[in-house]
Every structure is written in C-alpha cells, then in structure tokens.
Short mmCIF file of C-alpha atoms and ligand atoms in Angstrom, two decimals:
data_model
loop_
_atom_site.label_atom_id
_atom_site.label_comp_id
_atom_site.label_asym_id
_atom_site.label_seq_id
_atom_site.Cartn_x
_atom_site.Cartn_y
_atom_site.Cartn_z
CA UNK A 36 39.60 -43.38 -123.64
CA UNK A 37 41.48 -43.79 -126.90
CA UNK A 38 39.36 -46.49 -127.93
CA UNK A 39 36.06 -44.58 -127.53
CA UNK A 40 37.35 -41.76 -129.53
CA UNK A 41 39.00 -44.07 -132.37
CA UNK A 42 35.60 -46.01 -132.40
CA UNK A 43 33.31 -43.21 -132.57
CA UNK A 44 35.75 -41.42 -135.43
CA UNK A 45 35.31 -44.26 -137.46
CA UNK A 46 31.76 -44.63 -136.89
CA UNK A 47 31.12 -40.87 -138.07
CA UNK A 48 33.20 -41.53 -140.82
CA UNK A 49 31.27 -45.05 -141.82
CA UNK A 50 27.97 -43.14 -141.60
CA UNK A 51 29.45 -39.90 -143.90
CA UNK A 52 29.46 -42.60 -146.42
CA UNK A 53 26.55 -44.21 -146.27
CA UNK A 54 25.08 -40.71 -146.34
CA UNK A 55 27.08 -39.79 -149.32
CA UNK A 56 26.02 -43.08 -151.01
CA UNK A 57 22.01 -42.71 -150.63
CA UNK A 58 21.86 -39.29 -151.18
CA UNK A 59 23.53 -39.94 -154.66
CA UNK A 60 20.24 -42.16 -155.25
CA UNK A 61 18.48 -39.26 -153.63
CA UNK A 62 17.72 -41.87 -150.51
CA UNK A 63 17.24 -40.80 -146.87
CA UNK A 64 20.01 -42.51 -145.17
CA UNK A 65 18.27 -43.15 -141.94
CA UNK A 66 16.39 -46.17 -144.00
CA UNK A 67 20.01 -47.59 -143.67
CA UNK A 68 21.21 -49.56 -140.92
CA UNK A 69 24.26 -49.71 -139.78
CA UNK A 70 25.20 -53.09 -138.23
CA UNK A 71 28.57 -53.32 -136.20
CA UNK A 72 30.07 -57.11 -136.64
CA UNK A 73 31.85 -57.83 -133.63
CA UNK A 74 33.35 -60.98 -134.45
CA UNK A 75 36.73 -61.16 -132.50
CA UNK A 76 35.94 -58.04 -131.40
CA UNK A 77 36.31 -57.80 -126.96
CA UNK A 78 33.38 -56.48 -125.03
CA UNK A 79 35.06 -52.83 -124.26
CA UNK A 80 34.80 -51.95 -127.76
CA UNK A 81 31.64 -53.10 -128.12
CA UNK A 82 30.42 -50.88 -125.17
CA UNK A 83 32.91 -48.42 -126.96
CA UNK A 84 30.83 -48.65 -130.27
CA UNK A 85 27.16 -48.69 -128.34
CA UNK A 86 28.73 -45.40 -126.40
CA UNK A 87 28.74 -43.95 -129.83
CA UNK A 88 25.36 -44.76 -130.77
CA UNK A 89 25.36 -48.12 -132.19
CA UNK A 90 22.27 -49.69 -132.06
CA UNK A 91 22.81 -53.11 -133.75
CA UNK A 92 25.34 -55.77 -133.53
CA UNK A 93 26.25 -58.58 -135.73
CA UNK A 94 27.87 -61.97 -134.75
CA UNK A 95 28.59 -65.25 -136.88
CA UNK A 96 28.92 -67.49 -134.01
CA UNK A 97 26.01 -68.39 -131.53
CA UNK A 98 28.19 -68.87 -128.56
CA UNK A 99 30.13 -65.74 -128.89
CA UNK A 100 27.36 -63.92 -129.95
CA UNK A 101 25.32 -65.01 -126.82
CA UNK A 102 28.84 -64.54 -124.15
CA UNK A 103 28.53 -60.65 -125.76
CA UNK A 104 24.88 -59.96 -125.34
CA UNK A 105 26.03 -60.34 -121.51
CA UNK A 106 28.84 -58.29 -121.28
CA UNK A 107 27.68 -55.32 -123.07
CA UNK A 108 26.43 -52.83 -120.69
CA UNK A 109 23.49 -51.54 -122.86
CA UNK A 110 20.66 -52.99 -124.73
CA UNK A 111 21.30 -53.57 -128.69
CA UNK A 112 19.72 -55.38 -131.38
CA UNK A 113 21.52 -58.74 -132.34
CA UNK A 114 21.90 -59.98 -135.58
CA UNK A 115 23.30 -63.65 -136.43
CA UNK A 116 24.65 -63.53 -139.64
CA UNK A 117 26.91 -66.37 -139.74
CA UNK A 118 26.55 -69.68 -141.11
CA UNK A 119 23.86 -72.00 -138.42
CA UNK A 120 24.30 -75.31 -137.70
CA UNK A 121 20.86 -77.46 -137.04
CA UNK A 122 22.11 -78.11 -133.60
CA UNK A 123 22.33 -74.46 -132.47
CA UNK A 124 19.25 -73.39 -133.59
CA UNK A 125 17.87 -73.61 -129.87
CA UNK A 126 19.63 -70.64 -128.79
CA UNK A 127 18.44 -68.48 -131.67
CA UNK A 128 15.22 -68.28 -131.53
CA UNK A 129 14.66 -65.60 -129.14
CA UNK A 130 18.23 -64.09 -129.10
CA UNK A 131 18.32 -62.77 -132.15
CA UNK A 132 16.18 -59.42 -134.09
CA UNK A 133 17.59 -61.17 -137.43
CA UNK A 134 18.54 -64.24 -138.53
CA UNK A 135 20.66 -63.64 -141.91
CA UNK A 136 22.05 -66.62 -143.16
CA UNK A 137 18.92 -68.89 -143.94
CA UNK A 138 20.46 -70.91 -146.43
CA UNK A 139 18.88 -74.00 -146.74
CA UNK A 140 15.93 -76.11 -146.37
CA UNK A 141 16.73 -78.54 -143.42
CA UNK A 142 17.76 -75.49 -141.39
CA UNK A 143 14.12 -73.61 -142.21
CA UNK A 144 12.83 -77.45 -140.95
CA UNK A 145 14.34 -76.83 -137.95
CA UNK A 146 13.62 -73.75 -136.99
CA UNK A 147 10.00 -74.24 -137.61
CA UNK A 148 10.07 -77.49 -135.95
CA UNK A 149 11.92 -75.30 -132.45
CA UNK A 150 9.63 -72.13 -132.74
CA UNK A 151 6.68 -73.71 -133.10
CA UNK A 152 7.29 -75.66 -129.87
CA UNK A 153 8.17 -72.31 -127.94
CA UNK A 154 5.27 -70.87 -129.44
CA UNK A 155 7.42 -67.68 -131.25
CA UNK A 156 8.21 -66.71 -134.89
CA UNK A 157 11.15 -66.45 -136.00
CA UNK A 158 12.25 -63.21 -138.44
CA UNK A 159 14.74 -64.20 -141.14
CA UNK A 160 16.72 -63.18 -143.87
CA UNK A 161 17.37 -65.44 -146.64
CA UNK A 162 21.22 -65.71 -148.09
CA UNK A 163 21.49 -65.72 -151.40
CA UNK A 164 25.03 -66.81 -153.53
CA UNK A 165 24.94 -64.73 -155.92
CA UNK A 166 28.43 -65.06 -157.30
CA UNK A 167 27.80 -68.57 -156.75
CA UNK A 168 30.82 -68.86 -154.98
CA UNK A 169 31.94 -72.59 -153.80
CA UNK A 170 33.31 -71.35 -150.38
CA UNK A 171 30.10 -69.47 -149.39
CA UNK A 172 26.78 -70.67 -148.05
CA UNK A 173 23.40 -69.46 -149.72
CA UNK A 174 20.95 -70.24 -152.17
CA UNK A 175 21.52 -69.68 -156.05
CA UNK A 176 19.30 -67.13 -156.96
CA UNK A 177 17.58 -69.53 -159.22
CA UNK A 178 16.18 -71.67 -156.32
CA UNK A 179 15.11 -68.39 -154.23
CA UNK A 180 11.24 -68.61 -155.40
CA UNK A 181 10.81 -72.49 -154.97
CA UNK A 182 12.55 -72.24 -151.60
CA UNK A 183 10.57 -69.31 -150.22
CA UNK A 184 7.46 -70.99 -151.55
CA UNK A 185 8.04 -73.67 -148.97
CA UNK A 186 9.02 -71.53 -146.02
CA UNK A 187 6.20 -69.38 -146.78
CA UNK A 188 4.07 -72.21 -145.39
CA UNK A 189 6.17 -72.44 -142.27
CA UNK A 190 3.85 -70.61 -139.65
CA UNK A 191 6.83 -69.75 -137.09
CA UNK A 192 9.34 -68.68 -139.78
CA UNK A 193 8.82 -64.93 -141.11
CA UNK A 194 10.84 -64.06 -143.95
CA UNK A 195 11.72 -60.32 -144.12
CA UNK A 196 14.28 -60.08 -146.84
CA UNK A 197 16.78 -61.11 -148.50
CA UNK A 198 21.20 -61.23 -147.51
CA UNK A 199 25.01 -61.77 -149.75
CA UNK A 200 27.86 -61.62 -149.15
CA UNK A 201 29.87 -60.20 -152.33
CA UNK A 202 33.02 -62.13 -153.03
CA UNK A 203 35.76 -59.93 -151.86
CA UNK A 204 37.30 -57.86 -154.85
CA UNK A 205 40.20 -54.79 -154.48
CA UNK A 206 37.87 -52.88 -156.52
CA UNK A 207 34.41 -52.80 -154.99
CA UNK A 208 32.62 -51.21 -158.16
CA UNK A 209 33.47 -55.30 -159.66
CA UNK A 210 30.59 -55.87 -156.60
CA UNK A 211 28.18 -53.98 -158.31
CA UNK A 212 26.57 -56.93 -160.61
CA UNK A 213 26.48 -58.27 -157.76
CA UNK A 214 24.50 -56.56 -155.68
CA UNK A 215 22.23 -55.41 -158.44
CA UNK A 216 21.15 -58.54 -158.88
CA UNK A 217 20.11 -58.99 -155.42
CA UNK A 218 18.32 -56.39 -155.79
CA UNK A 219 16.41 -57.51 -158.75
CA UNK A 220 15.50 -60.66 -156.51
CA UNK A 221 14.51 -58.50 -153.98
CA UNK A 222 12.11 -56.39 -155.61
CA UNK A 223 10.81 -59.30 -158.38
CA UNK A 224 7.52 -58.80 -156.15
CA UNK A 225 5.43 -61.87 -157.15
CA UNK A 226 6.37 -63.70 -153.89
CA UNK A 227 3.99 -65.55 -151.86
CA UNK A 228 2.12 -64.08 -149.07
CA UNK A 229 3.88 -64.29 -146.37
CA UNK A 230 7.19 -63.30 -146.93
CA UNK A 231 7.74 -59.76 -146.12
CA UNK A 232 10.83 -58.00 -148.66
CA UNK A 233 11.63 -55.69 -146.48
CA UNK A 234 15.42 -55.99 -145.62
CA UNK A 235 18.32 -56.02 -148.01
CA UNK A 236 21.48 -56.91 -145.95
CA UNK A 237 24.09 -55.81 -147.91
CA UNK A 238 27.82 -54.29 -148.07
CA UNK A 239 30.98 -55.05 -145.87
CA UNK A 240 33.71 -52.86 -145.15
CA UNK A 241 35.35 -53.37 -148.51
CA UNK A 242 32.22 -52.58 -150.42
CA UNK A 243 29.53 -51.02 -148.53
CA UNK A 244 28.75 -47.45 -150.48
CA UNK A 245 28.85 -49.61 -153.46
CA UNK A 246 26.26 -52.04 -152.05
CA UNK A 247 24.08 -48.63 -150.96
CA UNK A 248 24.46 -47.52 -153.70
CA UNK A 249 22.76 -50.28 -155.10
CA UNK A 250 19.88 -50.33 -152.35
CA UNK A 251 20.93 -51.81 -149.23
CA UNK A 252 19.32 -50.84 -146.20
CA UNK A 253 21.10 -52.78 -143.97
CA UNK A 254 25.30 -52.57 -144.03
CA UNK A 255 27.28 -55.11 -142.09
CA UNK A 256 30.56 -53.71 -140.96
CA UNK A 257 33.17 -54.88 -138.87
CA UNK A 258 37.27 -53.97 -140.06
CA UNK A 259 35.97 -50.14 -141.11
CA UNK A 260 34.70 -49.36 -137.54
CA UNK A 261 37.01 -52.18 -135.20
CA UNK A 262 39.83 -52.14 -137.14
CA UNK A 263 41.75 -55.31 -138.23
CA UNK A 264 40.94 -58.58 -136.41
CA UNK A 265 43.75 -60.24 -134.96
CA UNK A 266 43.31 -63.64 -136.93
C1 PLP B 286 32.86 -60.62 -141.04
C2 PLP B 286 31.59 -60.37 -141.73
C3 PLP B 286 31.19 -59.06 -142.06
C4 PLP B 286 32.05 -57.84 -141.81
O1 PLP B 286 33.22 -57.90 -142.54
P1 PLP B 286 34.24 -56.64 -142.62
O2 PLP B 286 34.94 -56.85 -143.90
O3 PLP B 286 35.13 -56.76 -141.44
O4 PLP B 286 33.43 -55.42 -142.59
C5 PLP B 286 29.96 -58.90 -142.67
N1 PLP B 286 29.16 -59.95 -142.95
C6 PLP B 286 29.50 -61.21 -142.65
C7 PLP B 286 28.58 -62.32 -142.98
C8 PLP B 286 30.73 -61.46 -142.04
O5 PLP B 286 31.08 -62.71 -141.76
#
C-alpha cells in the first residue's frame, strides 16, 4: 500500500499549495480544481489517486485516455487536454467533461459537424500560445476574438474558457507574464454570447502556485502527484 500512501502524501501536499497560493489573493481554494494527468501513468495509481479523493483526470491521448476510463474502479471526470487530431474527434464527444486543447478552426468544424449529428454539445476550452512558442499548439492571443466569434455560432460547441501551457522555465515566477496575460484574455469580457469564461486551465507541476496565483481555477498536474514518467 506504499503507493496509496505516497500518492495521497503528495496530493495533500499539491493541495497545501494551491491553498497557500489563493489565499495570498484572498481566494477560496475550493474554486480550484485539481486535475491529475495520468499520462503514462498505470491504472493502480490512478485508483491510488481517486482513493485519495481525486475527482478529475487528465489525458493527452484519446486511446489511452478511453483504455483508463475502464480500468479505474470509480467514476471521475475526464479531461482531454492533449493535442486532437480531426480523425479522433468521434470518441470525444461524450467521453470527455472538457475538451482543452481547441486550437484551431478545422478542428471546431469538426466537432460541430460530429455533435450535431449525435445531437450533444460539446464543452471546450480554447488553447491559447501565449509565449507563442513554435513547438506548442494554440491560438496567438491576437486571433482569440475572431476565432471565438466563429465558434460562437457553432450550436453544438460550448466554449467555457480559456487553456496554456507556459513554456517550461527553472524559475516559474519567469511564467508569470505569462499567465497574466491569459488572464487578461480571459476576463477582456466583450465576447460574444455564447461563450461562457468560466474556466482558466492553468499551471503544471513546475509552475502551478504561480499560475494560481495568477487566477487559475483549474491546475493540471501530473510529475508533482505521480512522480517522474518513465519516458
Ligand atoms: C503532461 C501535461 C501536464 C502535466 O505536466 P506535469 O509537468 O507532469 O505536471 C499538464 N498539461 C498538459 C497539456 C500536459 O501535456
């Protein structure tokens, strides 16, 4: 039962953090949620991290995402928050809470094009590249109001927020522009009806206090709580 214990340390110690964090922007940290990534990460400890009170799980890939959701032994909300190709969009649309990586047009085509034939809406978060970095996926924050303009008229897509993914620095206060500028984006208000700001997915092991610091109310952590992948 070493794992358990080891899983549930680090998840006390993950959430003393966050708690720290908000109330040092006088924030109630049960706005915050904590989301588990358990990429490369086997079933036990999943149950592990759900026996500990976990309630949400993130996964990049479908297919691994959708092997977990059956080997986990208790209900959890799942949260795809990796990069989705057109062709996979299929198995997302009722598998998912949250869809975090809307990054482009053609995939918003395609998931209205899929929901509205299985008659269900879709909740989203749009990814933003804020660093404008060329190895990640997202919009730059200066096509953010165009592009939700045009999802806004997709019936079956709801936009709920916004999501980055800071580029990695040893010193996570050099995140901070960052994710202050997300969220500027986020609460720049004069969006179209429609889309919902209500989720701002932000902060990875590395950098998460910063990131709730600066107003996430959604963390995504996976090393802090699982410990090193393997790859
Ligand atoms: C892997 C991953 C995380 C978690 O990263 P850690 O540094 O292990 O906490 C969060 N968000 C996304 C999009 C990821 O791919």
């Amino acid at each position: 039962m070493r794992i358990v214990e080891d899983i549930a340390k680090n998840i006390a110690h993950v959430r003393a953090r966050i708690s720290q964090a908000a109330a040092q922007r006088g924030r109630d940290p049960d706005e915050i949620t904590l989301i588990a990534v358990t990429k490369d990460v086997p079933g036990e400890k999943i149950n592990a991290a759900i026996a500990a009170g976990i309630t949400d799980l993130g996964e990049n890939r479908v297919q691994e995402a959708l092997k977990k959701q059956r080997e986990v032994v208790a209900p959890a909300k799942w949260h795809l928050i990796g990069h989705l190709q057109r062709n996979k969009v299929r198995h997302c649309l009722t598998n998912f809470a949250l869809i975090h990586s809307l990054d482009r047009l053609s995939l918003a085509q395609e998931i209205q094009r899929r929901a509205a034939q299985r008659g269900v809406v879709v909740p989203c978060l749009v990814q933003v590249n804020v660093a404008g970095e060329k190895s990640k996926f997202g919009l730059a924050p200066g096509e953010l109001e165009p592009f939700l303009r045009q999802v806004a008229a997709m019936q079956n897509i709801k936009v709920c927020g916004l999501m980055t993914i800071a580029p990695y620095y040893d010193d996570p206060e050099a995140a901070r522009p960052v994710f202050r500028r997300l969220r500027e984006l986020f609460e720049q208000g004069d969006y179209p009806a429609g889309v919902s700001m209500q989720y701002l997915s932000m902060g990875m092991s590395n950098d998460y206090t910063v990131a709730v610091e600066e107003g996430a109310n959604m963390v995504r952590i996976g090393t802090a709580l699982f410990g090193k992948r393997q790859n």
